Amino acid sequence: MDEEKLQQKRRENEEQAAKKRASILGLPYLDTRSFENDIDLAPDMLDVERMHRDYIVPLDDGGGERPFQFLITSHTPKSTVTELRKKYNDEGEKVEFFLVSDSAYRVFMRRYDPPKEVVYDDIKIASEGDSKTIDEVSKTLNSVSSDRVFDFLIDQADKLNASDIHIENMRNEIRVRMRVDGILHPVANLDRDRYRILMGELSSRTNLSSAARTPQSGHMQKDVYEADGKSHLLNIRVETVPTMYGQDAVLRLFNFDETLLNLDLLGLTDEERAEIDEVISHPRGLVLMVGPTGSGKSTTLYSMLNALNTSDRKIITLEDPIEYGITGISQIPINTGRGGSFAEGLRSVLRLDPDVVMVGEVRDPDTARTAIQASITGHLVLSSFHANSTSAAFSRMIDMIGTNPIFSSSIRLVVAQRLVRKLADNKEEYEPDEATRDYVRKVLDGVPDIAERTNGVNLDNLKLYKPIASDDAPFGYSGRTVIMEQLVVSEDIQAFIRGDVRDINTNAIEETARSHGMLTLEQKGMLAVLRGDTTLDEISRVI
């Protein structure tokens, strides 16, 4: 039963109970449902304070031959009825009292005394050591009404472009942190009684147990409204784990806007985009996205799917869980926590004759072999894989399934990526010391067309940039940009996979790929530093 029907049933039960009470008390009963939101009010008959205190509301202020009318409940003091009846009778007026349900009384009181819209201060992210801001935000969050605190927290996280909300139990308080542009920031310390409110709301929306003694995974969606009245849909993945003081929760926020899943918006160079377009335009082959959690692999994979999403292609995805819903694509959830497997799901969907298949993640040899088999039998297969670099992905895959001639002919492209924070516009230029200059030159040794790739930067007269804090960018950064390492599989790389080369290691594979023109993540990051997109510290932190 949906929520609206449930509310209607509860109201009907309450009205029937009020009708019985009226009969017992010898009062006329009135069902106000048909007019309670439309009838004109009579505001001058009683003050609002008395309406609240005595559970009574005016219905009609008389006029002509009409009597004065009041609505009362079973909580209304008998003395109040006696007093008002005597007052109007003494004045020669008629007065009537009707017993109504508590719900009817509350509806009228919301009209007589509308709840005041409380506007809370926006959450601010504190810089390191800034306890004053944390105290202010804590005070704000602790003052937000119980029915709004959960939604307020999510709305504020979205406004800050946070990717995660971390709710963590401490001995005497609840710590809230948010991950913004890849960095986890302390936000607030909440009173312990907020834990019950937050976890209760979280449990009801995600069907998770607030008393579970094992880790849980859930999912919810929320419409977030912006200042101009427009809204967007947030997909929220929820992970909970029991700790010493209660369940900790992490909420991962995905701003679902299908138009943003676009290769043109990833900041790819023309060369990177051309390599991806060439590979995914083929009807078969395997493409792997590698990188740690939170590196943007899913966004890039979905952007590739959107580029392929035409009416003449059948596209199926297998995901755990489904992060974005895309029009025109068949998306199948795989619950690996309850016995489901990507390999089994993949074997099933291949019978549906897809052109393109996206497998959420290659986690085991069975999935790897099934994906490889699918990619050489007329399907384009896209998937993610955990590895630090493209070269490491080959080493890991060989460790998983051994040297494999079929894998060598199926794999077309491996992409490793990271997300780094972008410098805001008010960045400051500085001259690095000689040791830094030498480091930059060493990393970029052998990279062709450096000036062309960095908008004319000269390594002999090197300038770098550092962040400057502002109101719009409190840490000097604004958003993130992708750093991407792309290894297009050549005949020499295939030799490693087939086992033709005895010394199979990450360094050997990387050197071979670099000899064919591949730029490493570190080199791509350094070029971004020279362009002024990010900082050397950020590249060191992420890559």
Coordinates of C-alpha atoms in Angstrom, one line a residue:
M1 CA 0.0 0.0 0.0
D2 CA 1.5 3.4 -0.9
E3 CA 1.9 6.2 1.6
E4 CA -1.1 8.3 0.4
K5 CA -3.6 5.3 0.7
L6 CA -2.1 4.5 4.1
Q7 CA -2.7 8.1 5.3
Q8 CA -6.3 8.0 4.0
K9 CA -7.0 4.7 5.9
R10 CA -5.5 6.1 9.1
R11 CA -7.7 9.3 8.7
E12 CA -10.8 7.2 8.1
N13 CA -10.1 5.1 11.3
E14 CA -9.7 8.3 13.2
E15 CA -12.9 9.9 11.9
Q16 CA -14.8 6.7 12.9
A17 CA -13.4 6.9 16.4
A18 CA -14.3 10.6 16.7
K19 CA -17.8 9.8 15.6
K20 CA -18.2 7.2 18.4
R21 CA -16.8 9.7 21.0
A22 CA -19.3 12.3 19.9
S23 CA -22.1 9.9 20.3
I24 CA -20.9 9.0 23.8
L25 CA -20.5 12.7 24.8
G26 CA -23.9 13.6 23.3
L27 CA -22.3 16.1 20.8
P28 CA -22.9 16.5 17.1
Y29 CA -20.0 15.1 15.1
L30 CA -18.7 16.8 12.0
D31 CA -16.5 15.3 9.2
T32 CA -14.5 18.2 7.8
R33 CA -12.6 16.4 5.1
S34 CA -14.6 17.7 2.2
F35 CA -14.0 21.4 3.1
E36 CA -11.3 21.8 5.7
N37 CA -8.7 23.2 3.2
D38 CA -11.2 25.5 1.4
I39 CA -13.6 27.1 3.8
D40 CA -13.0 30.8 4.8
L41 CA -11.5 31.2 8.3
A42 CA -13.0 33.3 11.1
P43 CA -9.8 34.7 12.7
D44 CA -11.2 37.4 15.0
M45 CA -13.3 35.1 17.2
L46 CA -10.5 33.6 19.3
D47 CA -6.8 34.3 19.7
V48 CA -4.4 31.6 18.4
E49 CA -2.9 31.0 21.8
R50 CA -6.3 30.0 23.2
M51 CA -7.0 27.8 20.2
H52 CA -3.8 25.9 21.0
R53 CA -4.4 25.7 24.7
D54 CA -8.1 24.7 24.6
Y55 CA -8.1 22.6 21.4
I56 CA -10.8 24.7 19.8
V57 CA -11.1 26.5 16.5
P58 CA -13.8 28.9 15.1
L59 CA -15.7 27.6 12.1
D60 CA -18.3 30.4 11.4
D61 CA -18.5 33.9 12.9
G62 CA -22.2 34.2 12.5
G63 CA -24.0 36.8 10.5
G64 CA -27.6 37.2 9.7
E65 CA -29.5 34.2 11.1
R66 CA -26.4 31.9 11.2
P67 CA -25.2 30.8 14.6
F68 CA -21.6 31.1 15.8
Q69 CA -19.9 27.8 15.3
F70 CA -16.8 26.2 16.9
L71 CA -15.0 22.9 16.4
I72 CA -13.8 21.1 19.5
T73 CA -12.0 17.8 20.3
S74 CA -12.2 15.3 23.1
H75 CA -9.3 17.3 24.7
T76 CA -11.3 20.6 24.9
P77 CA -12.0 21.5 28.5
K78 CA -15.7 21.4 29.4
S79 CA -15.3 24.8 31.1
T80 CA -14.4 26.4 27.8
V81 CA -17.6 25.2 26.1
T82 CA -19.7 26.3 29.1
E83 CA -18.0 29.8 29.1
L84 CA -18.5 30.4 25.4
R85 CA -22.1 29.1 25.4
K86 CA -22.9 31.5 28.3
K87 CA -21.2 34.4 26.6
Y88 CA -23.1 34.1 23.3
N89 CA -26.4 33.3 25.0
D90 CA -26.1 36.4 27.2
E91 CA -25.6 38.4 24.0
G92 CA -28.7 36.9 22.5
E93 CA -26.7 35.0 19.9
K94 CA -26.9 31.3 18.9
V95 CA -23.7 29.2 19.3
E96 CA -23.0 25.6 18.2
F97 CA -20.2 23.2 19.0
F98 CA -19.1 20.2 16.8
L99 CA -16.8 17.4 17.8
V100 CA -14.1 16.7 15.2
S101 CA -11.1 14.4 15.0
D102 CA -7.7 15.5 16.2
S103 CA -6.5 15.4 12.5
A104 CA -9.2 17.8 11.5
Y105 CA -8.2 20.1 14.4
R106 CA -4.6 20.1 13.3
V107 CA -5.5 20.9 9.7
F108 CA -7.4 24.0 10.8
M109 CA -4.7 25.0 13.2
R110 CA -2.1 24.9 10.4
R111 CA -4.3 27.4 8.5
Y112 CA -4.9 29.6 11.5
D113 CA -1.2 29.4 12.7
P114 CA 1.0 28.3 9.7
P115 CA 4.3 26.9 10.8
K116 CA 7.0 29.5 10.3
E117 CA 9.6 28.7 7.6
V118 CA 12.9 28.4 9.4
V119 CA 15.9 29.3 7.2
Y120 CA 19.1 27.7 8.5
D121 CA 22.6 28.9 7.7
D122 CA 24.3 27.0 4.9
I123 CA 27.0 24.5 6.0
K124 CA 30.6 25.7 5.5
I125 CA 33.6 23.5 5.2
A126 CA 36.3 24.2 7.8
S127 CA 39.9 24.6 6.9
E128 CA 42.5 22.6 8.9
G129 CA 42.5 23.6 12.5
D130 CA 39.4 25.8 12.2
S131 CA 37.4 24.6 15.2
K132 CA 35.2 27.8 15.2
T133 CA 33.6 26.9 11.9
I134 CA 33.0 23.3 13.0
D135 CA 31.4 24.6 16.2
E136 CA 29.1 27.0 14.2
V137 CA 28.0 24.2 11.8
S138 CA 27.5 21.8 14.7
K139 CA 25.2 24.4 16.4
T140 CA 23.2 24.8 13.2
L141 CA 22.8 21.1 12.6
N142 CA 21.8 20.4 16.2
S143 CA 19.1 23.2 15.9
V144 CA 17.5 21.8 12.7
S145 CA 14.2 20.2 13.5
S146 CA 14.1 16.4 13.7
D147 CA 11.9 16.0 10.6
R148 CA 14.3 18.1 8.5
V149 CA 17.8 17.3 9.7
F150 CA 18.4 14.3 7.4
D151 CA 17.1 16.1 4.2
F152 CA 19.0 19.3 5.2
L153 CA 22.3 17.3 5.5
I154 CA 21.9 15.8 2.0
D155 CA 20.8 19.1 0.5
Q156 CA 23.8 20.9 2.0
A157 CA 26.2 18.2 0.8
D158 CA 24.8 18.5 -2.7
K159 CA 25.2 22.3 -2.6
L160 CA 28.8 21.8 -1.6
N161 CA 29.3 19.3 -4.4
A162 CA 30.3 16.7 -1.9
S163 CA 30.6 13.1 -3.2
D164 CA 30.3 11.4 0.2
I165 CA 28.7 12.0 3.6
H166 CA 30.3 10.1 6.5
I167 CA 28.3 9.7 9.7
E168 CA 30.6 8.3 12.4
N169 CA 29.8 7.3 16.0
M170 CA 32.2 8.6 18.7
R171 CA 31.9 8.0 22.4
N172 CA 30.1 11.3 23.3
E173 CA 29.1 12.7 19.9
I174 CA 28.4 12.0 16.2
R175 CA 31.1 13.2 13.8
V176 CA 29.9 14.3 10.3
R177 CA 32.5 14.6 7.5
M178 CA 32.0 15.3 3.8
R179 CA 34.3 14.5 0.9
V180 CA 34.6 17.5 -1.4
D181 CA 36.8 17.3 -4.5
G182 CA 38.2 14.1 -3.2
I183 CA 39.3 15.4 0.2
L184 CA 37.5 14.4 3.4
H185 CA 36.7 17.4 5.6
P186 CA 35.3 17.6 9.2
V187 CA 31.9 19.3 9.1
A188 CA 30.2 19.0 12.5
N189 CA 30.0 17.2 15.8
L190 CA 26.4 16.4 16.6
D191 CA 24.6 15.5 19.9
R192 CA 24.2 11.8 20.5
D193 CA 20.4 12.1 20.2
R194 CA 20.7 13.0 16.5
Y195 CA 22.1 9.5 15.8
R196 CA 18.6 7.9 16.4
I197 CA 17.0 10.5 14.1
L198 CA 19.5 10.2 11.3
M199 CA 19.7 6.4 11.4
G200 CA 15.9 6.0 11.8
E201 CA 15.4 8.1 8.7
L202 CA 18.1 6.3 6.8
S203 CA 16.7 2.9 7.7
S204 CA 13.2 3.8 6.6
R205 CA 14.3 5.2 3.2
T206 CA 16.7 2.4 2.3
N207 CA 15.0 -0.6 4.0
L208 CA 18.1 -1.2 6.1
S209 CA 18.0 -2.4 9.7
S210 CA 19.1 0.1 12.3
A211 CA 19.9 -2.7 14.7
A212 CA 21.9 -4.9 12.3
R213 CA 25.1 -6.5 13.5
T214 CA 26.6 -7.0 10.0
P215 CA 27.5 -4.5 7.3
Q216 CA 24.6 -3.5 5.0
S217 CA 24.2 -1.9 1.6
G218 CA 21.3 0.1 0.4
H219 CA 20.1 2.7 -2.1
M220 CA 17.8 5.7 -2.2
Q221 CA 16.9 8.6 -4.4
K222 CA 16.1 12.2 -3.5
D223 CA 15.0 15.2 -5.5
V224 CA 17.1 18.3 -4.6
Y225 CA 15.5 21.7 -5.3
E226 CA 17.7 24.6 -6.3
A227 CA 17.2 28.3 -5.6
D228 CA 15.5 28.9 -9.0
G229 CA 12.9 26.2 -8.3
K230 CA 14.5 23.6 -10.6
S231 CA 15.4 20.2 -9.3
H232 CA 17.7 17.3 -10.0
L233 CA 17.8 13.7 -8.9
L234 CA 20.4 12.4 -6.5
N235 CA 21.1 8.7 -6.5
I236 CA 22.5 7.8 -3.1
R237 CA 24.4 4.6 -2.3
V238 CA 24.4 3.8 1.4
E239 CA 26.9 1.6 3.3
T240 CA 26.6 0.9 7.0
V241 CA 28.8 -1.0 9.4
P242 CA 28.4 -1.7 13.1
T243 CA 31.1 -0.1 15.3
M244 CA 31.7 0.0 19.0
Y245 CA 29.3 2.9 19.6
G246 CA 26.7 2.2 16.9
Q247 CA 26.3 1.9 13.1
D248 CA 28.6 4.2 11.0
A249 CA 27.2 5.1 7.6
V250 CA 28.6 6.4 4.4
L251 CA 26.3 8.0 1.8
R252 CA 27.8 8.3 -1.7
L253 CA 26.0 11.0 -3.7
F254 CA 25.6 10.7 -7.5
N255 CA 24.1 13.7 -9.2
F256 CA 22.0 12.0 -11.8
D257 CA 21.9 14.2 -14.9
E258 CA 22.0 12.1 -18.1
T259 CA 23.3 15.1 -20.1
L260 CA 26.5 15.2 -18.0
L261 CA 27.4 11.7 -19.0
N262 CA 29.2 12.9 -22.1
L263 CA 32.7 12.3 -23.3
D264 CA 32.9 15.9 -24.4
L265 CA 32.6 17.1 -20.8
L266 CA 35.5 15.0 -19.4
G267 CA 38.2 17.4 -20.5
L268 CA 39.9 14.9 -22.8
T269 CA 42.5 16.1 -25.2
D270 CA 41.8 15.6 -28.9
E271 CA 44.3 12.8 -29.0
E272 CA 42.7 11.0 -26.0
R273 CA 39.2 11.4 -27.4
A274 CA 40.3 10.1 -30.9
E275 CA 41.8 6.9 -29.3
I276 CA 38.6 6.2 -27.4
D277 CA 36.4 6.9 -30.4
E278 CA 38.4 4.6 -32.6
V279 CA 38.3 1.7 -30.2
I280 CA 34.6 1.9 -29.2
S281 CA 33.5 2.3 -32.8
H282 CA 34.6 -1.3 -33.5
P283 CA 31.8 -4.0 -33.0
R284 CA 33.9 -6.2 -30.8
G285 CA 36.7 -6.1 -28.3
L286 CA 37.4 -5.5 -24.6
V287 CA 37.9 -2.1 -22.9
L288 CA 39.0 -1.9 -19.3
M289 CA 38.8 1.1 -17.0
V290 CA 41.2 0.9 -14.0
G291 CA 41.8 3.0 -11.0
P292 CA 40.9 3.1 -7.3
T293 CA 37.4 3.8 -5.9
G294 CA 36.3 7.3 -6.5
S295 CA 38.6 7.9 -9.5
G296 CA 35.6 8.5 -11.9
K297 CA 35.7 5.1 -13.6
S298 CA 31.9 4.8 -13.6
T299 CA 31.4 8.2 -15.1
T300 CA 33.8 7.6 -17.9
L301 CA 32.2 4.2 -18.6
Y302 CA 28.7 5.6 -18.6
S303 CA 29.9 8.4 -20.9
M304 CA 31.2 5.8 -23.4
L305 CA 27.9 4.0 -23.2
N306 CA 26.0 7.3 -23.9
A307 CA 28.2 7.8 -26.9
L308 CA 27.3 4.3 -28.2
N309 CA 23.6 4.7 -27.3
T310 CA 21.9 4.7 -30.6
S311 CA 18.7 3.1 -31.8
D312 CA 20.6 0.5 -33.9
R313 CA 22.5 -0.9 -30.9
K314 CA 21.4 -3.2 -28.1
I315 CA 23.2 -2.2 -25.0
I316 CA 23.0 -4.2 -21.7
T317 CA 24.7 -3.5 -18.4
L318 CA 25.4 -5.7 -15.4
E319 CA 25.9 -3.5 -12.3
D320 CA 26.2 -3.9 -8.5
P321 CA 24.5 -1.6 -7.8
I322 CA 23.0 0.5 -10.7
E323 CA 24.5 4.0 -10.2
Y324 CA 22.8 5.9 -13.1
G325 CA 19.7 5.0 -15.0
I326 CA 20.1 5.7 -18.7
T327 CA 17.3 5.9 -21.2
G328 CA 17.5 3.3 -24.0
I329 CA 19.8 0.9 -22.1
S330 CA 18.8 -2.3 -20.5
Q331 CA 20.4 -2.2 -17.0
I332 CA 20.4 -5.4 -14.8
P333 CA 21.3 -5.3 -11.1
I334 CA 23.6 -8.0 -9.9
N335 CA 23.4 -8.6 -6.1
T336 CA 26.8 -10.2 -5.5
G337 CA 26.2 -10.0 -1.7
R338 CA 23.4 -12.5 -2.1
G339 CA 25.0 -15.1 -4.4
G340 CA 24.7 -13.3 -7.7
S341 CA 27.7 -13.2 -10.0
F342 CA 28.8 -11.1 -12.9
A343 CA 30.0 -14.1 -14.8
E344 CA 26.6 -15.9 -14.5
G345 CA 24.7 -12.7 -15.5
L346 CA 27.0 -12.1 -18.4
R347 CA 26.4 -15.7 -19.8
S348 CA 22.7 -15.1 -19.5
V349 CA 22.6 -11.7 -21.3
L350 CA 24.8 -12.9 -24.2
R351 CA 21.7 -15.0 -25.2
L352 CA 19.9 -11.7 -25.7
D353 CA 22.1 -10.8 -28.7
P354 CA 23.5 -7.5 -27.4
D355 CA 25.9 -5.3 -29.4
V356 CA 27.5 -3.7 -26.3
V357 CA 27.8 -5.1 -22.8
M358 CA 29.0 -3.2 -19.7
V359 CA 30.1 -5.4 -16.7
G360 CA 30.4 -3.4 -13.5
E361 CA 33.6 -4.9 -12.4
V362 CA 35.9 -7.9 -13.2
R363 CA 36.5 -9.4 -9.8
D364 CA 37.3 -13.0 -10.4
P365 CA 38.8 -15.4 -13.1
D366 CA 35.3 -16.7 -14.1
T367 CA 34.1 -13.1 -14.9
A368 CA 37.4 -12.3 -16.7
R369 CA 37.2 -15.4 -18.9
T370 CA 33.5 -14.9 -19.7
A371 CA 34.1 -11.2 -20.6
I372 CA 37.0 -12.1 -22.8
Q373 CA 35.0 -14.9 -24.6
A374 CA 32.2 -12.4 -25.2
S375 CA 34.5 -9.8 -26.6
I376 CA 35.8 -12.1 -29.4
T377 CA 32.4 -13.3 -30.4
G378 CA 31.0 -10.1 -31.8
H379 CA 30.4 -8.0 -28.7
L380 CA 32.0 -4.8 -27.4
V381 CA 32.6 -5.3 -23.7
L382 CA 33.3 -2.5 -21.3
S383 CA 34.3 -3.1 -17.7
S384 CA 36.2 -1.7 -14.7
F385 CA 39.1 -3.4 -13.0
H386 CA 41.1 -2.5 -9.9
A387 CA 44.7 -1.7 -10.7
N388 CA 47.0 1.3 -10.2
S389 CA 48.0 1.8 -13.8
T390 CA 47.3 0.4 -17.3
S391 CA 50.5 -1.7 -17.1
A392 CA 49.6 -3.0 -13.7
A393 CA 46.2 -4.0 -15.0
F394 CA 47.9 -6.4 -17.5
S395 CA 50.1 -7.9 -14.8
R396 CA 47.1 -8.4 -12.5
M397 CA 45.0 -9.9 -15.2
I398 CA 47.8 -12.3 -16.2
D399 CA 48.1 -13.3 -12.5
M400 CA 44.4 -13.9 -12.4
I401 CA 43.9 -16.0 -15.6
G402 CA 47.5 -16.8 -16.8
T403 CA 49.0 -15.9 -20.2
N404 CA 46.1 -16.2 -22.6
P405 CA 46.2 -15.9 -26.4
I406 CA 42.5 -15.2 -26.5
F407 CA 42.9 -12.3 -24.0
S408 CA 45.7 -10.9 -26.2
S409 CA 43.4 -10.7 -29.3
S410 CA 40.4 -9.4 -27.4
I411 CA 41.8 -6.5 -25.3
R412 CA 41.8 -3.3 -27.3
L413 CA 42.2 -0.5 -24.8
V414 CA 43.0 0.0 -21.1
V415 CA 42.4 3.4 -19.5
A416 CA 43.7 4.3 -16.0
Q417 CA 42.5 7.5 -14.5
R418 CA 42.5 9.8 -11.5
L419 CA 40.6 12.8 -10.5
V420 CA 42.6 15.9 -9.3
R421 CA 41.4 19.1 -7.9
K422 CA 41.3 22.1 -10.3
L423 CA 42.8 25.4 -9.4
A424 CA 40.3 28.2 -9.0
D425 CA 40.7 31.3 -11.2
N426 CA 42.5 33.4 -8.6
K427 CA 45.6 31.1 -8.5
E428 CA 49.0 32.6 -7.9
E429 CA 52.0 32.1 -10.1
Y430 CA 55.4 31.3 -8.6
E431 CA 58.9 30.2 -9.6
P432 CA 59.9 26.7 -8.4
D433 CA 63.3 25.9 -7.0
E434 CA 65.9 24.1 -9.0
A435 CA 65.2 20.7 -7.4
T436 CA 61.6 21.0 -8.5
R437 CA 62.6 22.1 -12.0
D438 CA 64.8 19.0 -12.3
Y439 CA 62.0 16.8 -11.2
V440 CA 59.6 18.2 -13.7
R441 CA 62.2 17.8 -16.5
K442 CA 62.9 14.2 -15.5
V443 CA 59.2 13.3 -15.5
L444 CA 58.6 14.8 -18.9
D445 CA 61.8 13.5 -20.4
G446 CA 61.0 12.1 -23.9
V447 CA 57.4 13.6 -24.0
P448 CA 56.9 15.1 -27.5
D449 CA 55.3 18.5 -28.1
I450 CA 55.4 19.7 -24.5
A451 CA 54.9 23.4 -25.5
E452 CA 51.9 22.4 -27.7
R453 CA 50.4 20.3 -24.9
T454 CA 50.8 23.1 -22.3
N455 CA 49.8 26.2 -24.2
G456 CA 53.3 27.3 -24.9
V457 CA 55.1 26.6 -21.5
N458 CA 58.9 26.7 -21.7
L459 CA 60.7 24.3 -19.5
D460 CA 63.7 26.6 -19.4
N461 CA 61.6 29.4 -17.8
L462 CA 59.3 27.3 -15.7
K463 CA 56.3 28.8 -13.8
L464 CA 54.0 26.9 -11.5
Y465 CA 50.8 27.8 -9.6
K466 CA 49.5 27.6 -6.1
P467 CA 46.0 27.9 -4.7
I468 CA 44.6 31.1 -3.2
A469 CA 41.6 30.8 -0.9
S470 CA 38.5 32.9 -1.6
D471 CA 34.8 33.0 -0.6
D472 CA 33.8 31.0 -3.7
A473 CA 36.8 28.5 -3.3
P474 CA 37.8 28.3 0.4
F475 CA 40.7 26.0 -0.4
G476 CA 41.7 27.6 -3.7
Y477 CA 40.3 24.7 -5.8
S478 CA 37.1 24.5 -7.7
G479 CA 35.9 21.1 -9.0
R480 CA 38.0 18.3 -10.4
T481 CA 39.5 17.3 -13.7
V482 CA 40.4 13.9 -15.0
I483 CA 44.0 12.7 -15.6
M484 CA 43.9 9.8 -18.0
E485 CA 46.5 7.2 -19.1
Q486 CA 45.5 5.3 -22.2
L487 CA 47.2 2.2 -23.4
V488 CA 46.1 1.1 -26.9
V489 CA 47.1 -2.6 -27.2
S490 CA 49.8 -3.1 -29.8
E491 CA 51.4 -6.2 -31.2
D492 CA 54.3 -5.8 -28.7
I493 CA 51.9 -5.6 -25.8
Q494 CA 50.0 -8.7 -27.0
A495 CA 53.3 -10.6 -26.9
F496 CA 53.4 -10.2 -23.1
I497 CA 49.8 -11.4 -22.8
R498 CA 50.4 -14.5 -25.0
G499 CA 53.5 -15.4 -23.0
D500 CA 55.9 -14.7 -25.8
V501 CA 58.0 -12.6 -23.4
R502 CA 59.4 -14.3 -20.4
D503 CA 59.9 -11.3 -18.2
I504 CA 56.3 -10.2 -17.6
N505 CA 56.3 -7.3 -15.1
T506 CA 54.6 -3.9 -14.9
N507 CA 57.8 -1.9 -15.7
A508 CA 58.5 -3.9 -18.8
I509 CA 55.0 -3.5 -20.1
E510 CA 55.0 0.2 -19.3
E511 CA 58.3 0.8 -21.1
T512 CA 57.0 -1.0 -24.2
A513 CA 53.8 1.1 -24.1
R514 CA 55.8 4.3 -23.7
S515 CA 57.9 3.4 -26.7
H516 CA 54.7 3.4 -28.7
G517 CA 53.8 6.9 -27.5
M518 CA 51.8 6.3 -24.3
L519 CA 52.0 9.0 -21.6
T520 CA 51.9 7.8 -18.0
L521 CA 49.5 9.2 -15.4
E522 CA 52.5 11.1 -13.8
Q523 CA 53.4 12.6 -17.2
K524 CA 49.7 13.5 -17.9
G525 CA 49.5 15.0 -14.4
M526 CA 52.6 17.0 -14.9
L527 CA 51.3 18.5 -18.2
A528 CA 48.2 19.5 -16.3
V529 CA 50.4 21.3 -13.7
L530 CA 52.3 23.2 -16.4
R531 CA 49.0 24.3 -18.0
G532 CA 47.9 25.7 -14.6
D533 CA 45.0 23.3 -14.2
T534 CA 46.2 21.9 -10.9
T535 CA 49.2 21.9 -8.5
L536 CA 52.3 19.8 -8.1
D537 CA 51.1 18.9 -4.5
E538 CA 47.8 17.7 -5.9
I539 CA 49.5 15.4 -8.4
S540 CA 51.8 14.0 -5.7
R541 CA 48.8 13.4 -3.5
V542 CA 46.7 11.6 -6.1
I543 CA 49.2 10.0 -8.5

